[in-house]
Amino acid sequence: MHCKTALSFALASLLFAGTASARGIDVDKVNGSIHIEGDQQAGALSTVNGSIRIDGGGSATKVSTVNGSIELGDRATAESLETVNGGIDLGAGARISGTVNTVNGGVRLGKGAEIAGRASNVNGRYVLDAAHIGGGIETVSGDIEVGADSRVEGGILVEKPHGWSWGKQRNPRIVIGPHAIVEGTLDFRREVELFVSDTATVGEIKGAKATKFSGDQP
């Protein structure tokens, strides 16, 4: 009986160790940056004051910071990315299986990069280079460049700013590049400058009039 119990405990311990190893180690800091080297697996990564970088081929689960940027190298993966003050940069072929959120910062997707969920910010430029966003794009004051051969599902939402503002605000500039596809509604709840390539495919446009262009840029 004792041998059977000991064997069961040993097997359970091995199973737990294997799961922990596959998931990687969580890193939780207050001050300081976090760096995951290439091909390493990590768990949840969190800091308050510092940037987070995952080198090419590395992986993590939830990645979050308050004051700092988040950068994933080529083919790196994570479940979700979130920052308040900082940009988010995805290398070629990087993949996020969930959402990407920043308040004050741009979002850049390298060639072949993918965000399966929604991407949202308040201020900061979006740039997609033959990349894919599966859950739509949301912003208030950010420019959006859906580059050539990129695909966005779930539409684009540009919200109206709330609160007081001083002086005349600059209108966001939205560019849908050659052979790009935006499925779903392009919903503009404030004035924007909208440029759509004559080879792009877009859904219903609300709140703006598209200016067509030919070539690489308007």
PDB file of C-alpha atoms in Angstrom:
ATOM      1  CA  MET A   1       0.000   0.000   0.000  1.00  0.00           C
ATOM      2  CA  HIS A   2       2.795   2.376   0.963  1.00  0.00           C
ATOM      3  CA  CYS A   3       4.679   1.522  -2.249  1.00  0.00           C
ATOM      4  CA  LYS A   4       1.581   2.216  -4.343  1.00  0.00           C
ATOM      5  CA  THR A   5       1.033   5.579  -2.627  1.00  0.00           C
ATOM      6  CA  ALA A   6       4.682   6.534  -3.056  1.00  0.00           C
ATOM      7  CA  LEU A   7       4.570   5.563  -6.729  1.00  0.00           C
ATOM      8  CA  SER A   8       1.420   7.642  -7.287  1.00  0.00           C
ATOM      9  CA  PHE A   9       3.023  10.633  -5.563  1.00  0.00           C
ATOM     10  CA  ALA A  10       6.177  10.267  -7.643  1.00  0.00           C
ATOM     11  CA  LEU A  11       4.196  10.106 -10.886  1.00  0.00           C
ATOM     12  CA  ALA A  12       2.161  13.167  -9.883  1.00  0.00           C
ATOM     13  CA  SER A  13       5.349  15.058  -9.043  1.00  0.00           C
ATOM     14  CA  LEU A  14       6.867  14.190 -12.409  1.00  0.00           C
ATOM     15  CA  LEU A  15       3.699  15.293 -14.200  1.00  0.00           C
ATOM     16  CA  PHE A  16       3.670  18.618 -12.327  1.00  0.00           C
ATOM     17  CA  ALA A  17       7.353  19.190 -13.023  1.00  0.00           C
ATOM     18  CA  GLY A  18       6.865  18.449 -16.706  1.00  0.00           C
ATOM     19  CA  THR A  19       3.951  20.904 -16.898  1.00  0.00           C
ATOM     20  CA  ALA A  20       5.878  23.638 -15.091  1.00  0.00           C
ATOM     21  CA  SER A  21       8.886  23.104 -17.329  1.00  0.00           C
ATOM     22  CA  ALA A  22       6.774  23.244 -20.490  1.00  0.00           C
ATOM     23  CA  ARG A  23       5.047  26.428 -19.323  1.00  0.00           C
ATOM     24  CA  GLY A  24       8.206  28.179 -18.172  1.00  0.00           C
ATOM     25  CA  ILE A  25       8.911  30.352 -15.156  1.00  0.00           C
ATOM     26  CA  ASP A  26       6.803  33.396 -14.255  1.00  0.00           C
ATOM     27  CA  VAL A  27       8.722  36.663 -13.800  1.00  0.00           C
ATOM     28  CA  ASP A  28       7.147  39.431 -11.691  1.00  0.00           C
ATOM     29  CA  LYS A  29       9.068  42.660 -11.016  1.00  0.00           C
ATOM     30  CA  VAL A  30       8.394  46.235  -9.941  1.00  0.00           C
ATOM     31  CA  ASN A  31      11.459  48.056 -11.257  1.00  0.00           C
ATOM     32  CA  GLY A  32      13.526  46.713 -14.093  1.00  0.00           C
ATOM     33  CA  SER A  33      13.294  45.264 -17.565  1.00  0.00           C
ATOM     34  CA  ILE A  34      12.724  41.607 -18.467  1.00  0.00           C
ATOM     35  CA  HIS A  35      14.615  39.783 -21.214  1.00  0.00           C
ATOM     36  CA  ILE A  36      13.819  36.279 -22.465  1.00  0.00           C
ATOM     37  CA  GLU A  37      16.586  34.940 -24.660  1.00  0.00           C
ATOM     38  CA  GLY A  38      16.038  33.181 -27.974  1.00  0.00           C
ATOM     39  CA  ASP A  39      14.152  29.857 -27.964  1.00  0.00           C
ATOM     40  CA  GLN A  40      13.505  30.036 -24.200  1.00  0.00           C
ATOM     41  CA  GLN A  41      10.019  29.376 -22.828  1.00  0.00           C
ATOM     42  CA  ALA A  42       8.641  31.614 -20.093  1.00  0.00           C
ATOM     43  CA  GLY A  43       5.363  31.872 -18.228  1.00  0.00           C
ATOM     44  CA  ALA A  44       3.706  35.175 -17.328  1.00  0.00           C
ATOM     45  CA  LEU A  45       5.983  38.231 -17.520  1.00  0.00           C
ATOM     46  CA  SER A  46       5.081  41.342 -15.528  1.00  0.00           C
ATOM     47  CA  THR A  47       6.866  44.537 -14.523  1.00  0.00           C
ATOM     48  CA  VAL A  48       5.806  48.064 -13.574  1.00  0.00           C
ATOM     49  CA  ASN A  49       8.737  50.226 -14.624  1.00  0.00           C
ATOM     50  CA  GLY A  50      10.643  48.538 -17.394  1.00  0.00           C
ATOM     51  CA  SER A  51      10.515  47.143 -20.893  1.00  0.00           C
ATOM     52  CA  ILE A  52      10.012  43.500 -21.862  1.00  0.00           C
ATOM     53  CA  ARG A  53      11.806  41.764 -24.723  1.00  0.00           C
ATOM     54  CA  ILE A  54      11.386  38.203 -25.980  1.00  0.00           C
ATOM     55  CA  ASP A  55      14.077  37.229 -28.459  1.00  0.00           C
ATOM     56  CA  GLY A  56      13.410  35.359 -31.683  1.00  0.00           C
ATOM     57  CA  GLY A  57      11.873  31.933 -31.151  1.00  0.00           C
ATOM     58  CA  GLY A  58      11.133  32.606 -27.483  1.00  0.00           C
ATOM     59  CA  SER A  59       7.694  32.366 -25.902  1.00  0.00           C
ATOM     60  CA  ALA A  60       5.647  33.556 -22.930  1.00  0.00           C
ATOM     61  CA  THR A  61       2.038  33.551 -21.782  1.00  0.00           C
ATOM     62  CA  LYS A  62       0.678  36.899 -20.527  1.00  0.00           C
ATOM     63  CA  VAL A  63       3.095  39.813 -20.941  1.00  0.00           C
ATOM     64  CA  SER A  64       2.381  43.123 -19.191  1.00  0.00           C
ATOM     65  CA  THR A  65       4.103  46.314 -18.099  1.00  0.00           C
ATOM     66  CA  VAL A  66       2.977  49.805 -17.104  1.00  0.00           C
ATOM     67  CA  ASN A  67       5.844  52.062 -18.119  1.00  0.00           C
ATOM     68  CA  GLY A  68       7.800  50.381 -20.853  1.00  0.00           C
ATOM     69  CA  SER A  69       7.743  48.930 -24.334  1.00  0.00           C
ATOM     70  CA  ILE A  70       7.174  45.304 -25.353  1.00  0.00           C
ATOM     71  CA  GLU A  71       9.197  43.751 -28.159  1.00  0.00           C
ATOM     72  CA  LEU A  72       8.996  40.269 -29.655  1.00  0.00           C
ATOM     73  CA  GLY A  73      11.672  39.006 -32.007  1.00  0.00           C
ATOM     74  CA  ASP A  74      11.073  37.015 -35.170  1.00  0.00           C
ATOM     75  CA  ARG A  75       8.802  33.972 -34.647  1.00  0.00           C
ATOM     76  CA  ALA A  76       8.389  34.698 -30.925  1.00  0.00           C
ATOM     77  CA  THR A  77       4.983  33.901 -29.406  1.00  0.00           C
ATOM     78  CA  ALA A  78       2.804  34.998 -26.490  1.00  0.00           C
ATOM     79  CA  GLU A  79      -0.811  34.768 -25.376  1.00  0.00           C
ATOM     80  CA  SER A  80      -1.402  38.494 -24.790  1.00  0.00           C
ATOM     81  CA  LEU A  81       0.493  41.787 -24.552  1.00  0.00           C
ATOM     82  CA  GLU A  82      -0.454  44.827 -22.466  1.00  0.00           C
ATOM     83  CA  THR A  83       1.253  48.105 -21.602  1.00  0.00           C
ATOM     84  CA  VAL A  84       0.131  51.597 -20.619  1.00  0.00           C
ATOM     85  CA  ASN A  85       3.000  53.845 -21.652  1.00  0.00           C
ATOM     86  CA  GLY A  86       5.025  52.180 -24.368  1.00  0.00           C
ATOM     87  CA  GLY A  87       4.972  50.808 -27.879  1.00  0.00           C
ATOM     88  CA  ILE A  88       4.538  47.197 -28.980  1.00  0.00           C
ATOM     89  CA  ASP A  89       6.739  45.733 -31.706  1.00  0.00           C
ATOM     90  CA  LEU A  90       6.307  42.283 -33.274  1.00  0.00           C
ATOM     91  CA  GLY A  91       9.072  40.848 -35.426  1.00  0.00           C
ATOM     92  CA  ALA A  92       8.545  38.872 -38.612  1.00  0.00           C
ATOM     93  CA  GLY A  93       6.389  35.806 -38.040  1.00  0.00           C
ATOM     94  CA  ALA A  94       5.708  36.604 -34.373  1.00  0.00           C
ATOM     95  CA  ARG A  95       2.311  35.446 -33.136  1.00  0.00           C
ATOM     96  CA  ILE A  96      -0.037  36.574 -30.357  1.00  0.00           C
ATOM     97  CA  SER A  97      -2.889  34.142 -29.729  1.00  0.00           C
ATOM     98  CA  GLY A  98      -5.005  36.692 -27.824  1.00  0.00           C
ATOM     99  CA  THR A  99      -5.237  40.481 -27.573  1.00  0.00           C
ATOM    100  CA  VAL A 100      -2.751  43.363 -27.701  1.00  0.00           C
ATOM    101  CA  ASN A 101      -3.446  46.555 -25.729  1.00  0.00           C
ATOM    102  CA  THR A 102      -1.552  49.777 -25.145  1.00  0.00           C
ATOM    103  CA  VAL A 103      -2.735  53.241 -24.130  1.00  0.00           C
ATOM    104  CA  ASN A 104       0.066  55.558 -25.198  1.00  0.00           C
ATOM    105  CA  GLY A 105       2.122  53.745 -27.785  1.00  0.00           C
ATOM    106  CA  GLY A 106       2.235  52.468 -31.323  1.00  0.00           C
ATOM    107  CA  VAL A 107       1.787  48.900 -32.532  1.00  0.00           C
ATOM    108  CA  ARG A 108       4.014  47.537 -35.302  1.00  0.00           C
ATOM    109  CA  LEU A 109       3.666  44.126 -36.945  1.00  0.00           C
ATOM    110  CA  GLY A 110       6.546  42.852 -39.055  1.00  0.00           C
ATOM    111  CA  LYS A 111       6.132  40.745 -42.169  1.00  0.00           C
ATOM    112  CA  GLY A 112       3.901  37.752 -41.523  1.00  0.00           C
ATOM    113  CA  ALA A 113       3.255  38.653 -37.861  1.00  0.00           C
ATOM    114  CA  GLU A 114      -0.167  37.886 -36.415  1.00  0.00           C
ATOM    115  CA  ILE A 115      -2.453  39.046 -33.604  1.00  0.00           C
ATOM    116  CA  ALA A 116      -5.317  36.571 -33.394  1.00  0.00           C
ATOM    117  CA  GLY A 117      -7.449  38.818 -31.171  1.00  0.00           C
ATOM    118  CA  ARG A 118      -8.153  42.542 -31.043  1.00  0.00           C
ATOM    119  CA  ALA A 119      -5.501  45.276 -31.085  1.00  0.00           C
ATOM    120  CA  SER A 120      -6.336  48.512 -29.258  1.00  0.00           C
ATOM    121  CA  ASN A 121      -4.692  51.752 -28.208  1.00  0.00           C
ATOM    122  CA  VAL A 122      -5.548  55.398 -27.593  1.00  0.00           C
ATOM    123  CA  ASN A 123      -2.523  57.238 -28.977  1.00  0.00           C
ATOM    124  CA  GLY A 124       0.080  55.791 -31.298  1.00  0.00           C
ATOM    125  CA  ARG A 125       0.547  54.590 -34.848  1.00  0.00           C
ATOM    126  CA  TYR A 126      -0.337  51.143 -36.171  1.00  0.00           C
ATOM    127  CA  VAL A 127       1.871  49.721 -38.927  1.00  0.00           C
ATOM    128  CA  LEU A 128       1.162  46.331 -40.540  1.00  0.00           C
ATOM    129  CA  ASP A 129       3.658  44.864 -43.002  1.00  0.00           C
ATOM    130  CA  ALA A 130       1.942  41.980 -44.809  1.00  0.00           C
ATOM    131  CA  ALA A 131       0.591  41.045 -41.380  1.00  0.00           C
ATOM    132  CA  HIS A 132      -2.689  39.797 -39.901  1.00  0.00           C
ATOM    133  CA  ILE A 133      -4.987  40.995 -37.106  1.00  0.00           C
ATOM    134  CA  GLY A 134      -7.926  38.689 -36.465  1.00  0.00           C
ATOM    135  CA  GLY A 135     -10.047  40.705 -34.025  1.00  0.00           C
ATOM    136  CA  GLY A 136     -10.019  44.205 -35.464  1.00  0.00           C
ATOM    137  CA  ILE A 137      -8.218  47.464 -34.689  1.00  0.00           C
ATOM    138  CA  GLU A 138      -9.380  50.112 -32.221  1.00  0.00           C
ATOM    139  CA  THR A 139      -7.912  53.559 -31.534  1.00  0.00           C
ATOM    140  CA  VAL A 140      -8.835  57.126 -30.647  1.00  0.00           C
ATOM    141  CA  SER A 141      -6.050  59.322 -31.993  1.00  0.00           C
ATOM    142  CA  GLY A 142      -3.666  56.899 -33.668  1.00  0.00           C
ATOM    143  CA  ASP A 143      -2.739  56.717 -37.337  1.00  0.00           C
ATOM    144  CA  ILE A 144      -3.281  53.332 -38.990  1.00  0.00           C
ATOM    145  CA  GLU A 145      -1.307  51.929 -41.906  1.00  0.00           C
ATOM    146  CA  VAL A 146      -2.626  48.574 -43.105  1.00  0.00           C
ATOM    147  CA  GLY A 147       0.294  47.865 -45.397  1.00  0.00           C
ATOM    148  CA  ALA A 148       0.380  45.965 -48.657  1.00  0.00           C
ATOM    149  CA  ASP A 149      -0.924  42.378 -48.506  1.00  0.00           C
ATOM    150  CA  SER A 150      -2.067  42.747 -44.887  1.00  0.00           C
ATOM    151  CA  ARG A 151      -5.378  41.403 -43.625  1.00  0.00           C
ATOM    152  CA  VAL A 152      -7.599  42.715 -40.817  1.00  0.00           C
ATOM    153  CA  GLU A 153     -10.726  40.886 -39.695  1.00  0.00           C
ATOM    154  CA  GLY A 154     -13.173  42.519 -37.311  1.00  0.00           C
ATOM    155  CA  GLY A 155     -13.015  45.953 -38.901  1.00  0.00           C
ATOM    156  CA  ILE A 156     -11.518  49.240 -37.721  1.00  0.00           C
ATOM    157  CA  LEU A 157     -12.983  51.473 -35.003  1.00  0.00           C
ATOM    158  CA  VAL A 158     -11.783  55.037 -34.397  1.00  0.00           C
ATOM    159  CA  GLU A 159     -13.521  56.359 -31.292  1.00  0.00           C
ATOM    160  CA  LYS A 160     -14.374  59.968 -30.515  1.00  0.00           C
ATOM    161  CA  PRO A 161     -12.063  61.564 -27.915  1.00  0.00           C
ATOM    162  CA  HIS A 162     -13.566  62.183 -24.495  1.00  0.00           C
ATOM    163  CA  GLY A 163     -12.788  64.981 -22.062  1.00  0.00           C
ATOM    164  CA  TRP A 164     -11.329  68.431 -22.632  1.00  0.00           C
ATOM    165  CA  SER A 165      -8.776  69.245 -25.299  1.00  0.00           C
ATOM    166  CA  TRP A 166      -6.904  72.477 -26.033  1.00  0.00           C
ATOM    167  CA  GLY A 167      -6.494  73.776 -29.556  1.00  0.00           C
ATOM    168  CA  LYS A 168      -7.285  72.057 -32.826  1.00  0.00           C
ATOM    169  CA  GLN A 169      -6.642  68.323 -32.802  1.00  0.00           C
ATOM    170  CA  ARG A 170      -4.923  66.576 -35.697  1.00  0.00           C
ATOM    171  CA  ASN A 171      -7.126  64.084 -37.522  1.00  0.00           C
ATOM    172  CA  PRO A 172      -5.927  60.455 -37.584  1.00  0.00           C
ATOM    173  CA  ARG A 173      -4.608  59.277 -40.959  1.00  0.00           C
ATOM    174  CA  ILE A 174      -5.855  55.866 -42.095  1.00  0.00           C
ATOM    175  CA  VAL A 175      -4.195  54.145 -45.070  1.00  0.00           C
ATOM    176  CA  ILE A 176      -5.320  50.807 -46.529  1.00  0.00           C
ATOM    177  CA  GLY A 177      -2.495  49.702 -48.806  1.00  0.00           C
ATOM    178  CA  PRO A 178      -2.283  47.725 -52.056  1.00  0.00           C
ATOM    179  CA  HIS A 179      -3.965  44.296 -52.009  1.00  0.00           C
ATOM    180  CA  ALA A 180      -4.775  44.710 -48.305  1.00  0.00           C
ATOM    181  CA  ILE A 181      -8.075  43.347 -46.985  1.00  0.00           C
ATOM    182  CA  VAL A 182     -10.164  44.785 -44.151  1.00  0.00           C
ATOM    183  CA  GLU A 183     -13.203  42.650 -43.346  1.00  0.00           C
ATOM    184  CA  GLY A 184     -15.982  44.138 -41.239  1.00  0.00           C
ATOM    185  CA  THR A 185     -17.050  47.746 -40.737  1.00  0.00           C
ATOM    186  CA  LEU A 186     -14.648  50.677 -40.856  1.00  0.00           C
ATOM    187  CA  ASP A 187     -16.388  52.813 -38.220  1.00  0.00           C
ATOM    188  CA  PHE A 188     -15.080  56.366 -37.789  1.00  0.00           C
ATOM    189  CA  ARG A 189     -16.708  58.266 -34.917  1.00  0.00           C
ATOM    190  CA  ARG A 190     -14.502  61.303 -35.398  1.00  0.00           C
ATOM    191  CA  GLU A 191     -13.074  63.075 -38.432  1.00  0.00           C
ATOM    192  CA  VAL A 192     -10.251  61.169 -40.130  1.00  0.00           C
ATOM    193  CA  GLU A 193      -8.251  61.227 -43.354  1.00  0.00           C
ATOM    194  CA  LEU A 194      -8.981  57.925 -45.110  1.00  0.00           C
ATOM    195  CA  PHE A 195      -6.991  56.646 -48.086  1.00  0.00           C
ATOM    196  CA  VAL A 196      -7.801  53.305 -49.737  1.00  0.00           C
ATOM    197  CA  SER A 197      -5.730  51.675 -52.480  1.00  0.00           C
ATOM    198  CA  ASP A 198      -7.577  50.910 -55.689  1.00  0.00           C
ATOM    199  CA  THR A 199      -6.494  47.262 -55.269  1.00  0.00           C
ATOM    200  CA  ALA A 200      -7.562  46.943 -51.607  1.00  0.00           C
ATOM    201  CA  THR A 201     -10.765  45.293 -50.393  1.00  0.00           C
ATOM    202  CA  VAL A 202     -12.678  46.874 -47.506  1.00  0.00           C
ATOM    203  CA  GLY A 203     -16.026  46.461 -45.776  1.00  0.00           C
ATOM    204  CA  GLU A 204     -18.678  49.094 -45.103  1.00  0.00           C
ATOM    205  CA  ILE A 205     -17.293  52.565 -44.357  1.00  0.00           C
ATOM    206  CA  LYS A 206     -19.148  54.681 -41.777  1.00  0.00           C
ATOM    207  CA  GLY A 207     -18.344  58.275 -40.836  1.00  0.00           C
ATOM    208  CA  ALA A 208     -15.737  59.044 -43.510  1.00  0.00           C
ATOM    209  CA  LYS A 209     -15.274  59.297 -47.250  1.00  0.00           C
ATOM    210  CA  ALA A 210     -12.463  57.264 -48.782  1.00  0.00           C
ATOM    211  CA  THR A 211      -9.925  58.830 -51.122  1.00  0.00           C
ATOM    212  CA  LYS A 212      -8.716  56.263 -53.649  1.00  0.00           C
ATOM    213  CA  PHE A 213      -5.060  56.076 -54.644  1.00  0.00           C
ATOM    214  CA  SER A 214      -2.841  53.991 -56.906  1.00  0.00           C
ATOM    215  CA  GLY A 215       0.744  52.942 -56.294  1.00  0.00           C
ATOM    216  CA  ASP A 216       2.390  52.140 -52.982  1.00  0.00           C
ATOM    217  CA  GLN A 217       1.339  55.233 -51.009  1.00  0.00           C
ATOM    218  CA  PRO A 218      -1.261  58.007 -51.339  1.00  0.00           C
TER     219      PRO A 218
END
